[in-house]
């Protein structure tokens, strides 16, 4: 369980930690949306791939700066990504096979012919001859890199925001829905309880795994059938204890007079500062830029290499100024 | 063979921002065939210490030696197949009743041996013996473990470990949440196991039990071992610097001591031995 850094709050007092959770959620979503634009820029030498990688590069840059500001160890991040390598690999392979269907007469198919085949997979015994195009390899790299950047974005959100603050933010977002009797508070409460129980359940899993290992269960080695049996020995006790806990919690809450319909106030108030406005404007600007280039098909201005260098420099300087002002980070007691 | 801890340190989430030192330079020996109690405040590292014994946790520094097995994070020093150590050292965790999962009590106890390549019939035979040993009656064997009471479940869990026939039995707070009768039965069971040659290591907060049953005590505080002693040395060493609760028998002995009645503390374990010691003293007068 030691490499479960993904999604865990790390207690520092940094600029990012102090931002309003509502802002962090919205900014994260804006950057994610910006990640997923397709670029079809006829009449320019810039292809979809190049443009995508530029956008990804900008967002990755923001991610890295945020990680430094928030004291998230990049090494640890890669370590925790290791848990995802299987998903990433699978996605990559599936995409290589599926994306490459240059039969349809859309613009992508012309792209496949433009880049050409990289190699063919041939299995003579099955009479199988499958072409792999460079384009589909690019496309797979694009998807996988998007996924990784997306994960890192969410990781920054969760490692700089207390789970409870997150649920407050969700409740705030849902509050207009209260007018149509939508149970916003109940959902937020359920969310915060679910979040609160993740570490408890992880500890419980760890405990049961150890108890079963003491009885000779091997969770890591051995035949698949044995490992499935081992999982049963883990899952059944885990479910039982989870149900027990939930019942106990419900009783405890009722014993303390919890009433979901009651009007309630919050001990912590969410506060929106000037810096929140600056950050959200910054992310909005990035999204706007991407939309302008992608949707509105701006072809009349193609930045030269120097132009791109200038833009990158401008972003770097802005970030460093922000960094310089707010990087008074210190570790706080857990 | 005794168990040796050599400069053992353990840190949870080592080399991450969540580092948490649980053991700090532990050097200790647990004698063969002893009944050792490990005591100390919650969070002082007792449970971490016992998990080093069968390699569930590997010490970040130092090593634990149990017979020919070496538990260490150093790959060259470490014994290759730590799984076999699990058969030798049986650990019963706190609230061990949560680990039951099979359909019947008997199957659950037989689950352990089958993991060590014992045939199903053989495992069921062993399971029956172990269940009887812990005092579970035959009519319970085909019941679901979830129908049993808390104390019964715990005994089934202990039988599950007993079925591996370990030569060292480690129990983490086996009496927590049991009624006085259940507690007594549990401790008598452990005493019987100890008498038949098993090394028993118990983590507990109940000092009365420590005085009555233990042959050795290890006191832990802030991830370190602060005292290794026999129960009578520990509780009659009056200064209470380990902030342990004094067993009521020891309190009586101390009060008698103040009144000028000196008793032989080595033989006093429970009410019975205290009474006979007082009687002996009176006769000698």
XYZ file of C-alpha atoms in Angstrom:
619
model
C 0.000 0.000 0.000
C 3.049 2.195 0.236
C 2.940 3.420 -3.327
C -0.617 4.677 -3.048
C 0.523 8.262 -3.426
C -1.990 8.791 -6.198
C -4.972 10.575 -4.798
C -3.628 11.129 -1.320
C -3.595 14.509 0.318
C -0.107 15.680 1.188
C -0.098 18.149 4.043
C 1.886 21.204 3.016
C 1.061 24.842 3.180
C 1.780 25.965 -0.357
C 0.248 28.410 -2.785
C -1.720 25.618 -4.438
C -2.931 24.297 -1.107
C -4.309 27.697 -0.219
C -6.309 28.095 -3.425
C -10.059 27.713 -3.271
C -11.082 24.097 -3.961
C -13.827 25.299 -6.286
C -11.211 27.096 -8.341
C -8.974 24.038 -8.396
C -11.771 21.797 -9.617
C -12.834 24.200 -12.357
C -9.252 24.879 -13.438
C -8.554 21.187 -13.602
C -11.614 20.576 -15.749
C -10.718 23.483 -18.034
C -7.213 22.123 -18.568
C -8.581 18.640 -19.181
C -10.962 19.973 -21.808
C -8.079 21.844 -23.399
C -6.201 18.553 -23.610
C -8.833 16.871 -25.711
C -9.061 19.129 -28.717
C -8.384 17.876 -32.184
C -6.534 20.127 -34.545
C -7.215 20.143 -38.217
C -5.367 23.061 -39.678
C -5.545 22.889 -43.441
C -3.135 25.068 -45.300
C -0.466 25.021 -42.630
C 2.520 22.869 -42.072
C 1.390 22.175 -38.503
C -0.257 18.785 -38.215
C -2.685 17.593 -35.584
C 0.056 15.661 -33.814
C 2.443 18.552 -33.539
C -0.293 20.870 -32.268
C -1.545 18.276 -29.773
C 1.919 17.746 -28.428
C 2.411 21.499 -28.096
C -0.798 21.791 -26.055
C 0.189 18.744 -24.021
C 3.608 20.265 -23.512
C 2.145 23.500 -22.160
C -0.160 21.631 -19.777
C 2.605 19.263 -18.738
C 4.722 22.299 -17.976
C 1.959 23.667 -15.747
C 1.664 20.254 -14.101
C 5.391 20.103 -13.349
C 5.449 23.644 -11.966
C 2.410 22.810 -9.816
C 4.100 19.666 -8.552
C 7.151 21.673 -7.532
C 5.032 24.345 -5.868
C 2.877 21.771 -4.065
C 5.874 19.678 -2.963
C 4.616 16.602 -4.773
C 7.654 14.465 -5.462
C 7.865 13.790 -9.204
C 9.793 10.611 -8.509
C 7.000 9.389 -6.262
C 4.480 10.273 -8.919
C 6.195 8.058 -11.475
C 6.462 5.336 -8.897
C 2.716 5.425 -8.322
C 2.083 5.531 -12.067
C 3.762 2.144 -12.190
C 0.546 0.705 -10.821
C -1.151 1.917 -13.994
C 1.369 0.585 -16.495
C -0.845 -2.315 -17.481
C -3.797 -0.079 -18.334
C -1.549 2.295 -20.248
C 0.073 -0.525 -22.187
C -3.266 -2.136 -23.002
C -4.680 1.172 -24.180
C -1.624 1.726 -26.328
C -1.812 -1.674 -28.001
C -5.566 -1.571 -28.553
C -5.294 1.856 -30.075
C -2.558 0.797 -32.450
C -4.903 -1.847 -33.843
C -8.202 -0.053 -33.690
C -7.387 3.483 -34.670
C -5.776 2.391 -37.895
C -8.688 1.964 -40.246
C -7.816 4.115 -43.207
C -10.727 2.762 -45.193
C -13.142 5.561 -44.374
C -12.844 8.544 -46.606
C -12.470 11.182 -43.928
C -9.539 13.436 -43.365
C -7.869 10.990 -40.992
C -7.570 8.374 -43.689
C -5.665 10.759 -45.893
C -3.430 11.263 -42.886
C -2.699 7.542 -42.699
C -1.616 7.491 -46.298
C 0.372 10.633 -45.715
C 2.419 9.022 -42.977
C 2.457 5.562 -44.492
C 2.890 2.128 -43.016
C 5.480 1.435 -40.394
C 5.357 -2.341 -40.582
C 2.981 -5.216 -41.154
C 2.069 -7.878 -38.660
C 1.943 -11.141 -40.550
C 0.839 -14.509 -39.268
C 0.952 -16.814 -42.301
C -0.677 -19.703 -40.446
C -3.892 -17.702 -39.954
C -3.546 -15.997 -43.312
C -3.290 -12.777 -41.394
C -1.680 -9.642 -42.703
C -2.284 -6.494 -40.757
C -0.731 -3.135 -41.567
C 0.393 -0.862 -38.753
C 0.519 2.782 -39.770
C 2.760 5.426 -38.353
C -0.370 7.499 -37.873
C -1.906 4.972 -35.514
C 1.285 4.836 -33.496
C 1.204 8.621 -33.185
C -2.467 8.466 -32.312
C -1.808 5.893 -29.572
C 1.017 7.962 -28.139
C -1.345 10.937 -28.140
C -4.059 9.087 -26.249
C -1.703 7.554 -23.719
C 0.080 10.821 -23.047
C -3.264 12.565 -22.604
C -4.258 9.932 -20.101
C -1.067 10.336 -18.105
C -1.359 14.120 -18.053
C -4.987 13.819 -17.004
C -4.036 11.530 -14.137
C -1.343 13.938 -13.031
C -3.815 16.829 -13.121
C -6.225 15.013 -10.856
C -3.329 14.005 -8.653
C -2.386 17.650 -8.161
C -5.977 18.409 -7.224
C -6.242 15.620 -4.686
C -2.801 16.049 -3.186
C -3.302 19.771 -2.595
C -6.932 19.697 -1.488
C -8.284 18.080 1.629
C -10.990 15.557 0.720
C -13.400 17.411 2.946
C -12.765 20.684 1.087
C -13.433 18.847 -2.147
C -16.825 17.730 -0.957
C -17.612 21.240 0.264
C -16.803 22.434 -3.221
C -19.025 19.771 -4.781
C -21.814 20.736 -2.458
C -21.382 24.348 -3.488
C -21.549 23.405 -7.170
C -24.701 21.407 -6.561
C -26.365 24.008 -4.375
C -28.444 25.570 -7.182
C -30.008 22.145 -7.647
C -31.389 22.313 -4.123
C -34.142 24.509 -5.573
C -35.533 21.522 -7.440
C -35.252 19.361 -4.279
C -32.077 17.702 -5.449
C -30.389 16.099 -2.395
C -27.158 18.040 -2.787
C -26.181 17.868 0.846
C -26.862 14.160 1.123
C -24.768 13.432 -1.938
C -21.929 15.580 -0.615
C -22.172 13.818 2.732
C -22.119 10.392 1.077
C -19.120 11.497 -0.951
C -17.211 12.739 2.052
C -17.950 9.548 3.977
C -16.841 7.453 1.010
C -13.637 9.475 0.746
C -13.069 9.236 4.461
C -13.355 5.463 4.314
C -10.809 4.922 1.545
C -7.793 4.930 3.891
C -9.721 2.875 6.438
C -10.543 0.255 3.848
C -6.972 0.279 2.573
C -5.735 -0.344 6.096
C -8.326 -3.077 6.474
C -7.210 -4.669 3.200
C -3.635 -4.551 4.402
C -4.593 -6.127 7.700
C -6.608 -8.943 6.160
C -3.897 -9.606 3.588
C -1.393 -9.948 6.395
C -3.698 -12.198 8.401
C -4.270 -14.463 5.397
C -0.576 -14.446 4.508
C 0.029 -15.728 8.011
C -2.175 -18.651 7.067
C 0.022 -19.348 4.076
C -1.886 -17.474 1.377
C 0.383 -16.166 -1.329
C -1.128 -13.133 -3.035
C 1.768 -12.507 -5.373
C 3.063 -15.818 -6.649
C 1.651 -19.113 -7.734
C -0.953 -20.396 -10.159
C -3.814 -18.166 -11.262
C -6.432 -20.468 -9.729
C -4.644 -20.244 -6.373
C -4.455 -16.489 -6.615
C -8.171 -16.259 -7.338
C -8.780 -18.342 -4.231
C -6.475 -15.963 -2.369
C -8.574 -13.014 -3.552
C -11.714 -14.667 -2.218
C -10.008 -14.933 1.157
C -9.430 -11.190 0.966
C -12.688 -9.942 -0.514
C -15.193 -11.757 1.699
C -13.771 -10.542 5.021
C -13.333 -7.067 3.517
C -16.970 -6.866 2.460
C -18.201 -8.113 5.791
C -16.162 -5.591 7.717
C -17.174 -2.787 5.352
C -20.855 -3.563 5.889
C -20.335 -3.764 9.629
C -18.565 -0.437 9.623
C -21.257 1.241 7.567
C -23.957 0.035 9.925
C -21.986 1.168 12.947
C -21.410 4.556 11.369
C -25.084 4.999 10.509
C -26.039 4.141 14.084
C -23.413 6.485 15.494
C -24.616 9.325 13.288
C -28.217 8.806 14.267
C -27.212 8.587 17.914
C -25.716 12.030 17.546
C -28.916 13.358 16.045
C -27.914 13.614 12.414
C -30.735 14.805 10.232
C -29.938 15.236 6.544
C -32.822 17.662 6.027
C -31.724 20.042 8.751
C -30.429 23.456 7.827
C -26.751 23.551 8.586
C -23.802 25.891 8.642
C -20.166 25.133 7.958
C -17.226 25.493 10.271
C -14.961 26.107 7.287
C -16.008 28.754 4.834
C -14.716 28.573 1.298
C -12.992 31.827 0.436
C -12.256 33.093 -3.040
C -9.126 35.239 -3.214
C -7.584 37.415 -5.913
C -5.118 34.645 -6.705
C -8.009 32.322 -7.451
C -9.229 34.781 -10.025
C -5.731 35.033 -11.513
C -5.378 31.261 -11.782
C -8.788 30.681 -13.260
C -8.207 33.458 -15.804
C -4.895 31.829 -16.669
C -6.474 28.437 -17.321
C -9.361 30.050 -19.164
C -6.826 31.804 -21.383
C -5.189 28.496 -22.200
C -8.519 26.892 -23.032
C -9.550 29.917 -25.072
C -6.290 29.743 -26.998
C -6.816 26.093 -27.764
C -10.411 26.693 -28.847
C -9.400 29.567 -31.051
C -6.769 27.501 -32.791
C -8.832 24.333 -33.027
C -12.421 25.336 -33.623
C -12.008 28.626 -35.406
C -9.319 27.184 -37.653
C -6.948 30.058 -37.470
C -4.657 29.566 -40.343
C -3.554 33.086 -41.048
C -1.142 33.207 -38.136
C 1.385 30.452 -37.867
C 3.975 31.206 -35.253
C 7.468 30.505 -36.351
C 9.896 28.650 -34.148
C 10.863 31.959 -32.570
C 7.198 32.717 -32.017
C 6.641 29.487 -30.090
C 9.812 30.125 -28.116
C 8.451 33.526 -27.170
C 5.126 32.108 -26.012
C 6.872 29.420 -23.951
C 9.137 32.054 -22.438
C 6.180 34.249 -21.546
C 4.435 31.380 -19.777
C 7.624 30.419 -17.970
C 8.180 33.940 -16.734
C 4.581 34.275 -15.534
C 4.771 30.999 -13.681
C 8.100 31.850 -12.109
C 6.815 35.212 -10.944
C 3.853 33.452 -9.358
C 6.218 30.866 -7.951
C 8.499 33.511 -6.508
C 5.656 35.327 -4.812
C 3.827 32.385 -3.359
C 6.395 29.678 -2.862
C 6.656 30.215 0.865
C 5.826 26.586 1.436
C 6.264 24.846 4.694
C 5.330 21.471 5.976
C 2.462 21.444 8.423
C 1.819 18.887 11.089
C -0.309 15.976 9.958
C 15.961 -21.781 19.176
C 15.459 -18.286 20.528
C 14.305 -15.369 18.426
C 16.882 -12.634 17.976
C 16.254 -9.037 17.005
C 19.484 -7.404 15.842
C 19.418 -3.585 15.538
C 15.964 -3.748 14.007
C 14.459 -0.491 12.781
C 11.273 -0.150 10.829
C 9.777 2.872 9.119
C 6.346 2.816 7.482
C 6.185 4.394 4.002
C 9.965 4.507 3.968
C 11.429 7.250 1.756
C 8.077 8.925 1.093
C 6.596 12.091 2.600
C 4.514 9.843 4.863
C 7.452 8.311 6.728
C 6.565 7.042 10.149
C 9.151 5.448 12.397
C 7.621 2.486 14.228
C 10.694 0.652 15.492
C 13.970 2.203 16.469
C 17.073 0.090 17.029
C 15.446 -2.904 18.646
C 17.785 -5.448 20.216
C 16.085 -8.277 22.029
C 15.963 -11.999 22.503
C 12.809 -13.983 23.013
C 13.643 -17.263 24.698
C 12.591 -20.610 23.329
C 9.484 -22.105 24.949
C 8.909 -18.930 26.933
C 5.597 -17.172 27.483
C 6.554 -13.636 26.551
C 4.249 -10.655 26.865
C 4.891 -7.460 24.949
C 3.386 -4.437 26.685
C 3.346 -0.706 26.096
C 1.072 2.137 25.106
C -0.888 2.022 21.837
C 1.226 3.178 18.928
C 4.550 2.282 20.520
C 5.344 -0.337 17.876
C 4.210 -3.607 19.449
C 2.192 -4.800 16.477
C 4.951 -3.746 14.082
C 7.448 -5.705 16.140
C 5.509 -8.949 15.937
C 4.950 -8.594 12.199
C 8.705 -8.787 11.695
C 8.603 -12.276 13.151
C 7.221 -13.997 10.070
C 8.405 -11.583 7.437
C 5.111 -9.795 6.837
C 7.108 -6.629 7.321
C 10.792 -6.590 6.555
C 12.916 -4.436 8.847
C 14.252 -1.356 7.077
C 17.462 -1.842 9.023
C 18.866 -4.794 10.938
C 17.559 -8.333 10.919
C 15.400 -10.790 12.827
C 16.691 -14.332 13.221
C 14.241 -17.140 13.901
C 15.984 -20.527 13.781
C 17.623 -20.835 10.388
C 15.431 -18.065 8.967
C 16.776 -14.560 8.519
C 14.253 -11.761 8.033
C 15.978 -8.741 6.558
C 15.509 -6.274 3.735
C 18.973 -7.197 2.548
C 18.343 -9.686 -0.243
C 21.632 -11.466 0.218
C 21.036 -12.103 3.899
C 17.345 -12.833 3.681
C 16.073 -16.399 3.612
C 14.688 -17.131 0.138
C 11.392 -18.745 1.035
C 9.874 -16.701 3.810
C 6.568 -18.496 3.208
C 7.957 -21.472 5.119
C 8.618 -19.191 8.066
C 4.870 -18.506 8.159
C 4.342 -22.160 9.031
C 6.827 -21.922 11.868
C 5.606 -18.611 13.285
C 1.835 -18.339 13.526
C 0.506 -14.829 14.001
C -3.019 -14.258 15.229
C -3.943 -10.661 14.528
C -6.007 -8.300 16.573
C -9.717 -8.961 15.965
C -8.701 -12.081 14.106
C -12.357 -13.041 13.727
C -12.413 -10.709 10.710
C -10.269 -13.077 8.657
C -12.826 -15.904 8.511
C -14.340 -16.422 5.081
C -15.038 -20.080 4.298
C -18.508 -21.610 4.275
C -18.006 -23.800 7.307
C -15.927 -23.524 10.432
C -14.071 -26.710 9.579
C -13.164 -25.538 6.067
C -11.907 -22.277 7.403
C -9.519 -23.943 9.818
C -8.452 -26.415 7.126
C -7.698 -23.522 4.768
C -4.252 -22.860 6.317
C -2.789 -26.365 5.975
C -4.042 -26.738 2.376
C -1.967 -23.670 1.527
C 1.059 -25.656 2.605
C 0.261 -28.558 0.287
C -1.472 -30.758 2.852
C -4.195 -32.907 1.275
C -7.807 -31.927 1.890
C -8.650 -34.957 4.049
C -5.497 -34.548 6.103
C -6.206 -30.826 6.554
C -9.742 -31.532 7.770
C -8.354 -34.054 10.246
C -5.887 -31.502 11.595
C -8.638 -28.887 11.664
C -10.885 -31.118 13.786
C -8.099 -31.678 16.311
C -7.304 -27.965 16.516
C -10.947 -26.952 16.905
C -11.369 -29.388 19.775
C -8.155 -28.055 21.299
C -9.489 -24.483 21.361
C -12.771 -25.721 22.794
C -15.103 -25.559 19.796
C -17.624 -28.363 20.011
C -18.188 -30.790 17.174
C -21.728 -29.571 16.462
C -20.264 -26.227 15.343
C -17.964 -27.730 12.711
C -20.414 -27.544 9.815
C -21.870 -24.176 10.795
C -21.000 -20.962 9.000
C -18.330 -19.065 10.941
C -20.537 -15.972 10.780
C -23.158 -17.620 12.988
C -20.766 -17.865 15.917
C -20.338 -15.386 18.739
C -17.337 -13.051 18.871
C -15.351 -15.179 21.301
C -16.080 -18.352 19.353
C -15.056 -16.727 16.099
C -11.790 -15.708 17.643
C -11.144 -19.220 18.852
C -11.832 -20.504 15.355
C -9.324 -17.985 14.012
C -6.766 -19.189 16.541
C -7.481 -22.776 15.532
C -6.814 -21.674 11.947
C -3.297 -20.678 12.930
C -2.869 -23.641 15.260
C -3.621 -25.914 12.314
C -0.291 -24.914 10.807
C 1.298 -26.434 13.942
C 3.639 -23.490 14.478
C 6.437 -23.765 17.016
C 6.042 -20.068 17.799
C 2.587 -18.635 18.376
C 2.184 -14.868 18.297
C -1.067 -13.226 19.365
C -1.942 -9.548 19.102
C -4.336 -8.654 21.923
C -6.138 -11.981 21.941
C -8.338 -10.965 24.857
C -9.495 -7.576 23.577
C -13.278 -7.455 23.612
C -13.714 -10.809 25.360
C -15.688 -11.196 28.573
C -13.771 -12.200 31.758
C -14.635 -15.851 31.272
C -13.566 -15.810 27.633
C -10.360 -14.052 28.640
C -9.563 -16.698 31.196
C -10.311 -19.541 28.795
C -8.139 -17.919 26.158
C -5.195 -17.483 28.498
C -5.524 -21.007 29.857
C -5.487 -22.261 26.277
C -2.300 -20.333 25.585
C -0.778 -21.598 28.815
C -1.557 -25.165 27.784
C 0.032 -24.576 24.397
C 3.080 -23.096 26.098
C 3.367 -26.063 28.405
C 3.310 -28.417 25.433
C 6.416 -26.705 24.088
C 5.208 -23.828 21.946
C 6.816 -20.427 22.365
C 3.945 -18.025 23.021
C 4.249 -14.298 22.424
C 1.299 -12.152 23.440
C 0.715 -8.445 22.983
C -1.582 -7.230 25.722
C -2.672 -4.276 27.836
C -3.910 -6.368 30.740
C -1.147 -6.365 33.344
C -3.015 -8.812 35.562
C -2.734 -11.386 32.806
C 0.927 -10.551 32.338
C 1.689 -11.217 35.984
C -0.315 -14.423 36.050
C 0.783 -16.042 32.814
C 3.975 -14.515 31.442
C 7.462 -15.822 32.059
C 9.070 -12.826 30.367
C 7.934 -9.285 29.640
C 9.136 -6.828 27.037
C 8.151 -3.212 27.700
C 8.045 -0.897 24.722
C 7.776 2.855 24.590
C 8.193 5.262 21.663
C 9.367 2.612 19.180
C 12.038 1.302 21.541
C 12.354 -1.522 24.032
C 12.776 0.073 27.442
C 12.811 -3.000 29.630
C 13.136 -6.762 29.381
C 12.313 -8.513 32.630
C 10.319 -11.181 34.363
C 6.871 -10.051 35.574
C 7.853 -9.995 39.248
C 10.903 -7.822 38.553
C 8.792 -5.462 36.515
C 5.845 -4.948 38.803
C 7.652 -4.966 42.089
C 10.198 -2.500 40.793
C 8.112 0.194 42.350
C 8.931 3.396 40.489
C 6.378 2.982 37.661
C 8.514 4.790 35.130
C 7.027 2.805 32.262
C 3.548 4.154 33.018
C 2.094 0.673 33.138
C -0.885 -0.138 35.245
C 0.124 -2.182 38.318
C -1.638 -5.552 38.597
C -3.893 -5.742 41.629
C -1.877 -8.655 43.050
C 1.264 -6.513 42.842
C -0.571 -3.688 44.615
C -1.432 -5.997 47.459
C 2.176 -7.197 47.659
C 3.407 -3.604 47.698
C 0.971 -2.608 50.460
C 1.995 -5.623 52.518
C 5.613 -4.643 51.924
C 4.887 -1.177 53.358
C 3.374 -2.786 56.417
C 6.608 -4.738 56.869
C 5.464 -8.100 55.548
C 8.122 -9.224 53.075
C 6.932 -11.913 50.664
C 8.875 -13.957 48.143
C 7.723 -12.155 45.010
C 9.160 -14.782 42.651
C 6.413 -17.293 43.338
C 3.464 -14.891 43.352
C 1.447 -15.112 40.152
C -2.205 -14.942 41.099
C -4.574 -14.876 44.080
C -3.934 -18.539 44.854
C -0.146 -18.272 44.967
C -0.403 -15.017 46.944
C -2.605 -16.712 49.532
C -0.306 -19.715 49.861
C 2.708 -17.432 50.166
C 1.027 -15.495 52.992
C 0.072 -18.793 54.629
C 3.653 -20.036 54.349
C 4.895 -16.777 55.892
C 2.486 -17.132 58.810
C 3.493 -20.746 59.421
C 7.191 -19.766 59.486
C 6.434 -17.217 62.185
